[in-house]
């Protein structure tokens, strides 16, 4: 059974190669999408090449809805968007993938059904299909080289769906074991280095000593140091002192 | 020669299959990126399978910088970001693809050099590579199925680079030939329909006639009609009148 998560259907219209259908299934499932519809696949259905390619996402193929026409595949949708690589001479709103998936997410959140159309590999959707869509999705590719294949197009739309739907953490810091050091620990680290380096004759000449100390304090405090980092840095200095005290 | 457009380098670290290097080149060039660096590709370099796969983006392979170590490949960069699929037990900022490429675009706009690291197909980057990076990029995939391949990962980062760099038109309407109709044309269309439908006895019963007329006017004005649409709708009504006048 497809997941309960409300989501758009991805409709592959007259896809040619089974491999591409399988790769599209994988691309969808990478972003948690599992409602595929197929309109008149060229080599019939089911297709063993699709299954071989879909490894890990084969369930999407088993559950795919097979339709004879585009009209049948989109019959229950209240918003239909068609992906195209080139202008079609049809008056129609053209959305970026980002805006299209925001729109899809808004509509789906109020209980509507959304279908996204993807054309056959070689020629893309026919105008007859596009005339049935409420809008067009155009991926902003390099005009000198626009060669997205079917599964890549599915991947980008799936990615934008996930972006539109989820709170993405744009920036977090992975903390390995230890938490962040507190200011008092940084202070003590600074103290240790300053004291030991004083003994070692680092702050020379006298006229520059104060500036050097300030810079060293500043170096520690602008680093995002964990407790483990602080321990490591204490260890470094301790070791240098031990090595000196051992004598050569 | 690579293009003059300031951009990040995409560094493929120890890539295995030539086909994947070729597919990565295509994915890059789809979004206008053409600075590839290769660290110790498994099957040597140049690689005829990479060339066969890269069709249309072969120039990127010819111009790719071949390096022996990751350290060499990122030597000139002031910001290094590493793509990884899983946490690594290293304390490091983790960025979404979107935030990572915004950061890259900011740094590049002030003349810095940015490198993005991609790991080998099977195992991904080693911690030894990641320890050299300033941050990690994590694609928000389905935790139940995270199976992005090398070229797909390159594709998503290329896409985000283009989004970060360019003014994308999020919504435009493609106009086929005719421009938008002016209000006076919509008004006259409304007049024609109202007049003809009046003759045909459409506005019945009398008590509802005014409301029906208002709704019909409203229907026309909330449609985004072009001049060609207006002509078509005039033609539809004209034809019905002709057909009636011919008699059966």
Short mmCIF file of C-alpha atoms in Angstrom, two decimals:
data_model
loop_
_atom_site.label_atom_id
_atom_site.label_comp_id
_atom_site.label_asym_id
_atom_site.label_seq_id
_atom_site.Cartn_x
_atom_site.Cartn_y
_atom_site.Cartn_z
CA UNK A 1 0.00 0.00 0.00
CA UNK A 2 1.25 3.52 -0.74
CA UNK A 3 2.11 5.54 2.36
CA UNK A 4 -0.57 7.64 4.05
CA UNK A 5 1.43 10.84 3.66
CA UNK A 6 -0.58 13.22 1.47
CA UNK A 7 1.52 13.83 -1.62
CA UNK A 8 1.31 14.48 -5.37
CA UNK A 9 1.08 11.64 -7.89
CA UNK A 10 3.93 11.50 -10.38
CA UNK A 11 2.52 10.53 -13.77
CA UNK A 12 4.95 9.11 -16.35
CA UNK A 13 3.34 9.61 -19.75
CA UNK A 14 4.23 7.01 -22.41
CA UNK A 15 7.64 6.20 -20.89
CA UNK A 16 9.90 4.25 -23.25
CA UNK A 17 12.69 2.39 -21.43
CA UNK A 18 11.86 0.16 -18.48
CA UNK A 19 15.20 1.16 -16.90
CA UNK A 20 14.04 4.75 -16.76
CA UNK A 21 10.78 3.81 -15.07
CA UNK A 22 12.78 1.92 -12.44
CA UNK A 23 15.20 4.81 -11.97
CA UNK A 24 12.26 7.21 -11.63
CA UNK A 25 10.79 4.99 -8.90
CA UNK A 26 14.10 5.12 -7.00
CA UNK A 27 14.30 8.90 -7.42
CA UNK A 28 10.75 9.29 -6.04
CA UNK A 29 11.31 7.05 -3.06
CA UNK A 30 14.55 8.88 -2.22
CA UNK A 31 12.31 11.78 -1.29
CA UNK A 32 9.50 9.76 0.25
CA UNK A 33 7.14 9.83 -2.75
CA UNK A 34 5.41 6.56 -3.62
CA UNK A 35 2.44 7.28 -5.87
CA UNK A 36 3.38 6.56 -9.45
CA UNK A 37 0.98 6.46 -12.36
CA UNK A 38 1.91 5.16 -15.78
CA UNK A 39 0.23 6.13 -19.03
CA UNK A 40 0.68 3.57 -21.82
CA UNK A 41 4.30 2.51 -21.22
CA UNK A 42 5.83 1.65 -24.61
CA UNK A 43 7.03 -1.85 -23.72
CA UNK A 44 3.93 -2.95 -21.81
CA UNK A 45 3.51 -3.54 -18.09
CA UNK A 46 4.84 -5.03 -15.87
CA UNK A 47 8.35 -4.60 -17.24
CA UNK A 48 11.20 -6.74 -15.83
CA UNK A 49 13.83 -4.12 -16.74
CA UNK A 50 11.99 -1.58 -14.62
CA UNK A 51 11.92 -4.01 -11.70
CA UNK A 52 15.65 -4.77 -12.01
CA UNK A 53 16.50 -1.06 -11.97
CA UNK A 54 14.17 -0.12 -9.12
CA UNK A 55 15.93 -2.24 -6.50
CA UNK A 56 14.75 -1.05 -3.11
CA UNK A 57 11.87 0.92 -4.61
CA UNK A 58 10.15 -1.99 -6.38
CA UNK A 59 7.03 -1.53 -4.26
CA UNK A 60 6.28 1.67 -6.20
CA UNK A 61 6.15 -0.33 -9.43
CA UNK A 62 3.89 -3.02 -7.94
CA UNK A 63 1.50 -0.34 -6.77
CA UNK A 64 1.75 1.93 -9.84
CA UNK A 65 -1.59 2.77 -11.42
CA UNK A 66 -1.65 1.84 -15.09
CA UNK A 67 -3.76 4.09 -17.34
CA UNK A 68 -4.48 4.21 -21.05
CA UNK A 69 -4.64 7.97 -21.42
CA UNK A 70 -3.31 11.07 -19.73
CA UNK A 71 -6.89 12.21 -19.16
CA UNK A 72 -7.58 9.01 -17.19
CA UNK A 73 -4.37 9.35 -15.14
CA UNK A 74 -5.18 12.88 -14.00
CA UNK A 75 -8.95 12.43 -13.69
CA UNK A 76 -9.09 12.91 -9.90
CA UNK A 77 -6.59 15.79 -9.70
CA UNK A 78 -7.59 19.38 -8.97
CA UNK A 79 -4.16 20.71 -9.90
CA UNK A 80 -2.16 19.29 -12.80
CA UNK A 81 1.35 20.54 -13.59
CA UNK A 82 3.37 19.42 -16.62
CA UNK A 83 7.18 19.35 -16.79
CA UNK A 84 8.57 20.58 -20.11
CA UNK A 85 12.02 21.49 -21.32
CA UNK A 86 10.96 23.98 -23.98
CA UNK A 87 8.24 26.58 -24.61
CA UNK A 88 5.17 25.13 -26.26
CA UNK A 89 3.24 27.99 -27.79
CA UNK A 90 0.42 27.47 -25.30
CA UNK A 91 -0.67 30.26 -22.99
CA UNK A 92 -0.04 28.85 -19.53
CA UNK A 93 1.62 29.82 -16.24
CA UNK A 94 5.21 28.58 -16.02
CA UNK A 95 6.54 27.76 -12.53
CA UNK A 96 10.01 27.09 -11.18
CA UNK A 97 10.29 23.64 -9.53
CA UNK A 98 10.41 25.37 -6.15
CA UNK A 99 7.27 27.44 -6.69
CA UNK A 100 5.45 24.51 -8.29
CA UNK A 101 6.05 22.26 -5.30
CA UNK A 102 5.11 25.03 -2.84
CA UNK A 103 1.85 25.34 -4.75
CA UNK A 104 1.38 21.56 -4.70
CA UNK A 105 2.05 21.47 -0.95
CA UNK A 106 -0.47 24.28 -0.30
CA UNK A 107 -3.17 22.58 -2.33
CA UNK A 108 -2.51 19.17 -0.81
CA UNK A 109 -2.61 20.63 2.71
CA UNK A 110 -6.24 21.62 2.13
CA UNK A 111 -7.17 18.18 0.79
CA UNK A 112 -6.76 18.70 -2.95
CA UNK A 113 -5.18 16.15 -5.27
CA UNK A 114 -2.18 17.12 -7.37
CA UNK A 115 -0.66 15.34 -10.37
CA UNK A 116 2.73 16.09 -11.94
CA UNK A 117 3.21 15.00 -15.56
CA UNK A 118 6.51 13.77 -17.00
CA UNK A 119 6.87 13.14 -20.73
CA UNK A 120 8.49 10.32 -22.70
CA UNK A 121 12.29 10.31 -22.83
CA UNK A 122 12.89 11.45 -26.37
CA UNK A 123 10.30 14.06 -27.23
CA UNK A 124 8.73 15.05 -23.92
CA UNK A 125 5.03 15.67 -23.43
CA UNK A 126 2.85 16.40 -26.43
CA UNK A 127 0.88 19.62 -26.57
CA UNK A 128 -2.22 17.46 -26.34
CA UNK A 129 -1.10 16.39 -22.83
CA UNK A 130 0.03 19.87 -21.82
CA UNK A 131 -3.29 21.41 -22.83
CA UNK A 132 -4.80 19.36 -19.98
CA UNK A 133 -2.47 20.84 -17.36
CA UNK A 134 -3.12 23.95 -15.25
CA UNK A 135 0.50 25.00 -15.44
CA UNK A 136 3.99 24.17 -16.65
CA UNK A 137 7.09 23.42 -14.59
CA UNK A 138 10.39 24.48 -16.14
CA UNK A 139 13.72 23.48 -14.56
CA UNK A 140 16.25 26.36 -14.82
CA UNK A 141 18.96 24.46 -16.72
CA UNK A 142 21.94 25.79 -18.66
CA UNK A 143 20.47 27.02 -21.96
CA UNK A 144 23.57 25.72 -23.75
CA UNK A 145 23.10 22.21 -22.36
CA UNK A 146 19.66 21.13 -21.22
CA UNK A 147 19.89 17.37 -21.13
CA UNK A 148 18.03 16.23 -18.02
CA UNK A 149 16.78 12.68 -18.36
CA UNK A 150 13.46 11.41 -17.04
CA UNK A 151 14.77 10.13 -13.69
CA UNK A 152 16.80 13.32 -13.12
CA UNK A 153 13.71 15.44 -13.71
CA UNK A 154 11.75 13.24 -11.28
CA UNK A 155 14.63 13.55 -8.78
CA UNK A 156 14.65 17.35 -8.83
CA UNK A 157 10.89 17.58 -8.43
CA UNK A 158 10.97 15.02 -5.62
CA UNK A 159 13.71 17.05 -3.93
CA UNK A 160 11.65 20.24 -4.21
CA UNK A 161 8.61 18.41 -2.84
CA UNK A 162 10.57 17.45 0.24
CA UNK A 163 11.88 21.01 0.58
CA UNK A 164 8.37 22.42 0.32
CA UNK A 165 6.92 19.96 2.80
CA UNK A 166 9.47 19.66 5.54
CA UNK A 167 11.24 21.81 7.96
CA UNK A 168 14.76 21.37 6.69
CA UNK A 169 17.60 22.13 9.09
CA UNK A 170 19.68 24.47 7.01
CA UNK A 171 22.54 24.50 9.42
CA UNK A 172 23.25 22.36 12.43
CA UNK A 173 26.50 21.27 13.94
CA UNK A 174 27.10 17.60 14.40
CA UNK A 175 28.64 17.16 17.83
CA UNK A 176 30.84 14.12 18.25
CA UNK A 177 30.48 13.03 21.88
CA UNK A 178 31.49 16.09 23.88
CA UNK A 179 29.32 19.20 24.13
CA UNK A 180 30.48 22.75 23.54
CA UNK A 181 33.01 24.14 25.97
CA UNK A 182 31.78 26.78 28.42
CA UNK A 183 33.45 30.19 28.58
CA UNK A 184 35.15 29.32 31.87
CA UNK A 185 36.87 26.37 30.19
CA UNK A 186 38.08 28.59 27.35
CA UNK A 187 39.31 31.09 29.94
CA UNK A 188 41.32 28.41 31.72
CA UNK A 189 42.73 27.16 28.44
CA UNK A 190 43.86 30.71 27.69
CA UNK A 191 45.39 30.95 31.15
CA UNK A 192 47.37 27.74 30.71
CA UNK A 193 48.79 28.76 27.34
CA UNK A 194 49.57 32.28 28.45
CA UNK A 195 51.36 31.09 31.58
CA UNK A 196 53.38 28.38 29.84
CA UNK A 197 54.28 30.59 26.91
CA UNK A 198 55.32 33.33 29.32
CA UNK A 199 57.73 30.85 30.93
CA UNK A 200 58.95 29.78 27.48
CA UNK A 201 59.73 33.38 26.53
CA UNK A 202 57.14 33.62 23.76
CA UNK A 203 55.84 37.14 24.50
CA UNK A 204 58.77 39.10 23.17
CA UNK A 205 59.64 41.95 22.84
CA UNK A 206 58.05 43.47 25.93
CA UNK A 207 56.36 46.26 23.96
CA UNK A 208 54.41 43.74 21.90
CA UNK A 209 53.61 41.32 24.72
CA UNK A 210 50.20 42.75 25.57
CA UNK A 211 49.00 42.72 21.95
CA UNK A 212 50.22 39.15 21.49
CA UNK A 213 48.33 38.01 24.58
CA UNK A 214 45.15 39.65 23.40
CA UNK A 215 45.44 37.98 20.00
CA UNK A 216 46.00 34.59 21.58
CA UNK A 217 42.93 34.98 23.85
CA UNK A 218 40.93 36.04 20.81
CA UNK A 219 42.09 33.03 18.83
CA UNK A 220 40.65 30.63 21.40
CA UNK A 221 37.38 32.42 21.83
CA UNK A 222 36.52 32.71 18.16
CA UNK A 223 37.00 28.96 17.65
CA UNK A 224 33.89 26.80 18.09
CA UNK A 225 35.60 24.54 20.66
CA UNK A 226 34.07 21.45 22.26
CA UNK A 227 35.13 20.14 25.65
CA UNK A 228 37.07 17.44 23.83
CA UNK A 229 38.91 20.10 21.79
CA UNK A 230 39.81 21.95 24.97
CA UNK A 231 41.14 18.75 26.54
CA UNK A 232 43.16 18.08 23.38
CA UNK A 233 44.68 21.57 23.44
CA UNK A 234 45.52 21.29 27.13
CA UNK A 235 47.17 17.96 26.34
CA UNK A 236 49.25 19.48 23.55
CA UNK A 237 50.70 22.12 25.85
CA UNK A 238 51.15 19.71 28.75
CA UNK A 239 53.10 17.39 26.50
CA UNK A 240 55.42 20.15 25.31
CA UNK A 241 56.14 21.07 28.91
CA UNK A 242 56.84 17.42 29.82
CA UNK A 243 59.12 17.00 26.84
CA UNK A 244 61.07 20.10 27.90
CA UNK A 245 61.27 18.94 31.51
CA UNK A 246 62.59 15.52 30.52
CA UNK A 247 65.55 17.28 28.95
CA UNK A 248 67.25 15.95 25.78
CA UNK B 1 39.00 26.49 -21.43
CA UNK B 2 36.60 26.52 -18.46
CA UNK B 3 34.09 29.37 -18.55
CA UNK B 4 34.95 32.67 -16.88
CA UNK B 5 31.94 32.50 -14.59
CA UNK B 6 33.17 32.37 -10.99
CA UNK B 7 31.98 29.07 -9.56
CA UNK B 8 32.92 26.28 -7.16
CA UNK B 9 35.10 23.35 -8.21
CA UNK B 10 33.44 19.96 -7.93
CA UNK B 11 36.03 17.47 -6.68
CA UNK B 12 35.33 13.76 -7.28
CA UNK B 13 37.41 11.85 -4.75
CA UNK B 14 38.57 8.37 -5.86
CA UNK B 15 35.62 7.81 -8.24
CA UNK B 16 35.26 4.20 -9.34
CA UNK B 17 33.22 3.82 -12.54
CA UNK B 18 34.10 5.89 -15.60
CA UNK B 19 30.39 6.04 -16.47
CA UNK B 20 29.70 7.88 -13.23
CA UNK B 21 32.43 10.44 -13.92
CA UNK B 22 30.85 11.07 -17.33
CA UNK B 23 27.36 11.34 -15.84
CA UNK B 24 28.67 13.74 -13.19
CA UNK B 25 30.15 15.93 -15.96
CA UNK B 26 26.75 16.04 -17.70
CA UNK B 27 25.00 16.86 -14.43
CA UNK B 28 27.44 19.72 -13.77
CA UNK B 29 27.14 21.22 -17.22
CA UNK B 30 23.33 21.06 -17.04
CA UNK B 31 23.68 23.81 -14.45
CA UNK B 32 26.54 25.68 -16.09
CA UNK B 33 29.34 24.28 -13.91
CA UNK B 34 32.52 23.26 -15.72
CA UNK B 35 35.34 22.97 -13.19
CA UNK B 36 35.87 19.34 -12.32
CA UNK B 37 38.76 17.98 -10.30
CA UNK B 38 39.53 14.30 -9.97
CA UNK B 39 41.42 12.69 -7.11
CA UNK B 40 42.97 9.33 -8.01
CA UNK B 41 40.21 7.83 -10.19
CA UNK B 42 40.25 4.04 -9.69
CA UNK B 43 40.57 3.09 -13.36
CA UNK B 44 43.15 5.72 -14.32
CA UNK B 45 42.74 8.77 -16.49
CA UNK B 46 41.67 9.52 -19.20
CA UNK B 47 38.89 6.94 -19.15
CA UNK B 48 37.05 6.10 -22.41
CA UNK B 49 33.88 5.03 -20.54
CA UNK B 50 33.70 8.47 -18.94
CA UNK B 51 34.05 10.10 -22.36
CA UNK B 52 31.31 7.91 -23.88
CA UNK B 53 28.91 8.79 -21.07
CA UNK B 54 29.67 12.51 -21.02
CA UNK B 55 28.40 13.19 -24.55
CA UNK B 56 27.91 16.92 -24.89
CA UNK B 57 29.88 17.62 -21.72
CA UNK B 58 33.15 15.97 -22.79
CA UNK B 59 34.99 19.28 -22.56
CA UNK B 60 34.72 19.08 -18.75
CA UNK B 61 36.66 15.81 -18.80
CA UNK B 62 39.35 17.16 -21.12
CA UNK B 63 39.84 20.10 -18.80
CA UNK B 64 39.46 18.22 -15.51
CA UNK B 65 42.35 18.70 -13.09
CA UNK B 66 43.85 15.38 -12.07
CA UNK B 67 45.24 15.22 -8.51
CA UNK B 68 46.83 12.52 -6.41
CA UNK B 69 45.38 13.53 -3.06
CA UNK B 70 42.37 15.37 -1.68
CA UNK B 71 44.73 17.84 -0.03
CA UNK B 72 46.21 18.70 -3.44
CA UNK B 73 42.77 19.06 -5.06
CA UNK B 74 41.54 21.56 -2.47
CA UNK B 75 44.85 23.36 -1.93
CA UNK B 76 43.69 26.71 -3.36
CA UNK B 77 40.22 26.72 -1.75
CA UNK B 78 39.24 28.96 1.15
CA UNK B 79 35.99 27.08 1.74
CA UNK B 80 35.75 23.31 1.42
CA UNK B 81 32.43 21.48 1.84
CA UNK B 82 32.07 17.70 1.83
CA UNK B 83 28.93 15.81 0.78
CA UNK B 84 28.12 12.86 3.00
CA UNK B 85 25.12 10.58 3.37
CA UNK B 86 25.63 9.74 7.04
CA UNK B 87 26.95 11.30 10.26
CA UNK B 88 30.66 10.84 10.76
CA UNK B 89 31.40 11.41 14.40
CA UNK B 90 33.34 14.56 13.56
CA UNK B 91 32.36 17.90 15.04
CA UNK B 92 31.51 19.98 11.99
CA UNK B 93 28.75 22.28 10.73
CA UNK B 94 26.20 20.41 8.57
CA UNK B 95 24.49 22.44 5.84
CA UNK B 96 21.47 21.77 3.66
CA UNK B 97 22.33 21.84 -0.07
CA UNK B 98 20.50 25.17 -0.32
CA UNK B 99 22.38 26.82 2.53
CA UNK B 100 25.70 25.34 1.39
CA UNK B 101 25.36 26.81 -2.09
CA UNK B 102 24.23 30.18 -0.73
CA UNK B 103 27.37 30.19 1.38
CA UNK B 104 29.45 29.17 -1.65
CA UNK B 105 27.90 31.96 -3.73
CA UNK B 106 28.59 34.56 -1.02
CA UNK B 107 32.20 33.53 -0.66
CA UNK B 108 32.75 33.36 -4.42
CA UNK B 109 31.21 36.80 -4.89
CA UNK B 110 34.00 38.28 -2.77
CA UNK B 111 36.71 36.46 -4.70
CA UNK B 112 37.16 33.35 -2.56
CA UNK B 113 37.61 29.86 -4.01
CA UNK B 114 35.24 27.08 -3.02
CA UNK B 115 35.60 23.32 -3.47
CA UNK B 116 32.82 20.75 -3.04
CA UNK B 117 33.93 17.17 -2.30
CA UNK B 118 32.08 14.07 -3.54
CA UNK B 119 33.09 10.61 -2.36
CA UNK B 120 33.55 7.31 -4.17
CA UNK B 121 30.36 5.50 -5.20
CA UNK B 122 30.33 2.68 -2.72
CA UNK B 123 31.59 4.00 0.60
CA UNK B 124 31.55 7.77 0.26
CA UNK B 125 34.28 10.05 1.57
CA UNK B 126 36.63 8.81 4.26
CA UNK B 127 36.88 10.67 7.55
CA UNK B 128 40.41 11.55 6.51
CA UNK B 129 38.95 13.58 3.59
CA UNK B 130 36.15 15.05 5.67
CA UNK B 131 38.54 16.25 8.37
CA UNK B 132 39.96 18.60 5.68
CA UNK B 133 36.58 20.20 4.99
CA UNK B 134 35.14 23.27 6.72
CA UNK B 135 31.64 21.82 6.67
CA UNK B 136 29.41 18.98 5.59
CA UNK B 137 26.54 19.03 3.09
CA UNK B 138 23.71 16.62 3.80
CA UNK B 139 20.89 16.08 1.27
CA UNK B 140 17.53 15.68 3.07
CA UNK B 141 16.63 12.27 1.67
CA UNK B 142 14.06 9.76 2.89
CA UNK B 143 15.67 8.11 5.94
CA UNK B 144 14.13 4.79 4.86
CA UNK B 145 15.74 4.98 1.42
CA UNK B 146 18.81 7.14 0.90
CA UNK B 147 20.29 5.84 -2.32
CA UNK B 148 21.52 8.86 -4.24
CA UNK B 149 24.24 7.96 -6.68
CA UNK B 150 27.26 10.12 -7.44
CA UNK B 151 25.79 11.88 -10.48
CA UNK B 152 22.48 12.51 -8.69
CA UNK B 153 24.30 14.12 -5.79
CA UNK B 154 26.28 16.27 -8.23
CA UNK B 155 23.00 17.14 -10.00
CA UNK B 156 21.28 18.36 -6.83
CA UNK B 157 24.26 20.47 -5.80
CA UNK B 158 24.53 21.91 -9.31
CA UNK B 159 20.84 22.74 -9.21
CA UNK B 160 21.23 24.50 -5.86
CA UNK B 161 24.25 26.40 -7.18
CA UNK B 162 22.16 27.73 -10.03
CA UNK B 163 19.34 28.62 -7.64
CA UNK B 164 21.75 30.47 -5.35
CA UNK B 165 23.40 32.36 -8.18
CA UNK B 166 20.61 33.35 -10.50
CA UNK B 167 17.46 35.27 -10.43
CA UNK B 168 15.01 32.50 -11.15
CA UNK B 169 11.61 33.46 -12.49
CA UNK B 170 9.37 31.58 -10.12
CA UNK B 171 6.24 32.28 -12.06
CA UNK B 172 5.76 33.73 -15.51
CA UNK B 173 3.07 33.14 -18.05
CA UNK B 174 4.10 32.02 -21.47
CA UNK B 175 2.03 33.98 -23.98
CA UNK B 176 1.40 32.26 -27.30
CA UNK B 177 1.22 34.96 -29.92
CA UNK B 178 -1.60 37.19 -28.74
CA UNK B 179 -1.26 39.48 -25.72
CA UNK B 180 -3.66 39.72 -22.80
CA UNK B 181 -7.11 41.05 -23.61
CA UNK B 182 -7.93 44.53 -22.35
CA UNK B 183 -10.90 45.10 -20.10
CA UNK B 184 -12.87 46.71 -22.93
CA UNK B 185 -12.54 43.49 -24.94
CA UNK B 186 -13.77 41.43 -22.00
CA UNK B 187 -16.65 43.88 -21.60
CA UNK B 188 -17.67 43.47 -25.25
CA UNK B 189 -17.40 39.71 -24.98
CA UNK B 190 -19.72 39.86 -21.97
CA UNK B 191 -22.11 42.06 -23.95
CA UNK B 192 -22.23 39.65 -26.87
CA UNK B 193 -22.94 36.62 -24.69
CA UNK B 194 -25.50 38.45 -22.59
CA UNK B 195 -27.35 39.74 -25.65
CA UNK B 196 -27.39 36.44 -27.49
CA UNK B 197 -28.34 34.43 -24.43
CA UNK B 198 -31.10 36.93 -23.70
CA UNK B 199 -32.51 36.24 -27.19
CA UNK B 200 -32.13 32.50 -26.62
CA UNK B 201 -34.14 32.69 -23.37
CA UNK B 202 -31.26 31.68 -21.09
CA UNK B 203 -31.93 34.15 -18.24
CA UNK B 204 -34.94 32.48 -16.73
CA UNK B 205 -36.82 32.84 -14.44
CA UNK B 206 -37.00 36.63 -14.40
CA UNK B 207 -36.25 36.80 -10.64
CA UNK B 208 -32.90 35.08 -11.17
CA UNK B 209 -31.91 36.87 -14.37
CA UNK B 210 -29.86 39.61 -12.73
CA UNK B 211 -27.84 37.20 -10.61
CA UNK B 212 -27.19 34.95 -13.61
CA UNK B 213 -25.91 37.91 -15.62
CA UNK B 214 -23.59 38.97 -12.82
CA UNK B 215 -22.19 35.47 -12.55
CA UNK B 216 -21.58 35.29 -16.28
CA UNK B 217 -19.76 38.65 -16.30
CA UNK B 218 -17.71 37.45 -13.35
CA UNK B 219 -16.81 34.23 -15.10
CA UNK B 220 -15.24 36.12 -18.00
CA UNK B 221 -13.37 38.60 -15.87
CA UNK B 222 -11.75 36.08 -13.55
CA UNK B 223 -10.34 34.13 -16.51
CA UNK B 224 -6.86 35.15 -17.68
CA UNK B 225 -8.00 35.66 -21.29
CA UNK B 226 -5.76 36.57 -24.21
CA UNK B 227 -7.02 38.38 -27.31
CA UNK B 228 -6.96 35.05 -29.12
CA UNK B 229 -9.13 33.50 -26.39
CA UNK B 230 -11.62 36.35 -26.73
CA UNK B 231 -11.78 35.88 -30.50
CA UNK B 232 -12.31 32.16 -30.01
CA UNK B 233 -15.18 32.75 -27.55
CA UNK B 234 -16.78 35.28 -29.89
CA UNK B 235 -16.50 32.69 -32.65
CA UNK B 236 -18.14 30.00 -30.52
CA UNK B 237 -21.22 32.15 -29.91
CA UNK B 238 -21.34 33.45 -33.51
CA UNK B 239 -21.33 29.88 -34.77
CA UNK B 240 -24.19 28.83 -32.50
CA UNK B 241 -26.23 31.78 -33.75
CA UNK B 242 -25.46 30.88 -37.40
CA UNK B 243 -26.38 27.27 -36.84
CA UNK B 244 -29.70 28.35 -35.31
CA UNK B 245 -30.36 30.80 -38.16
CA UNK B 246 -29.69 28.15 -40.83
CA UNK B 247 -32.60 26.18 -39.34
CA UNK B 248 -32.58 22.38 -39.25
#
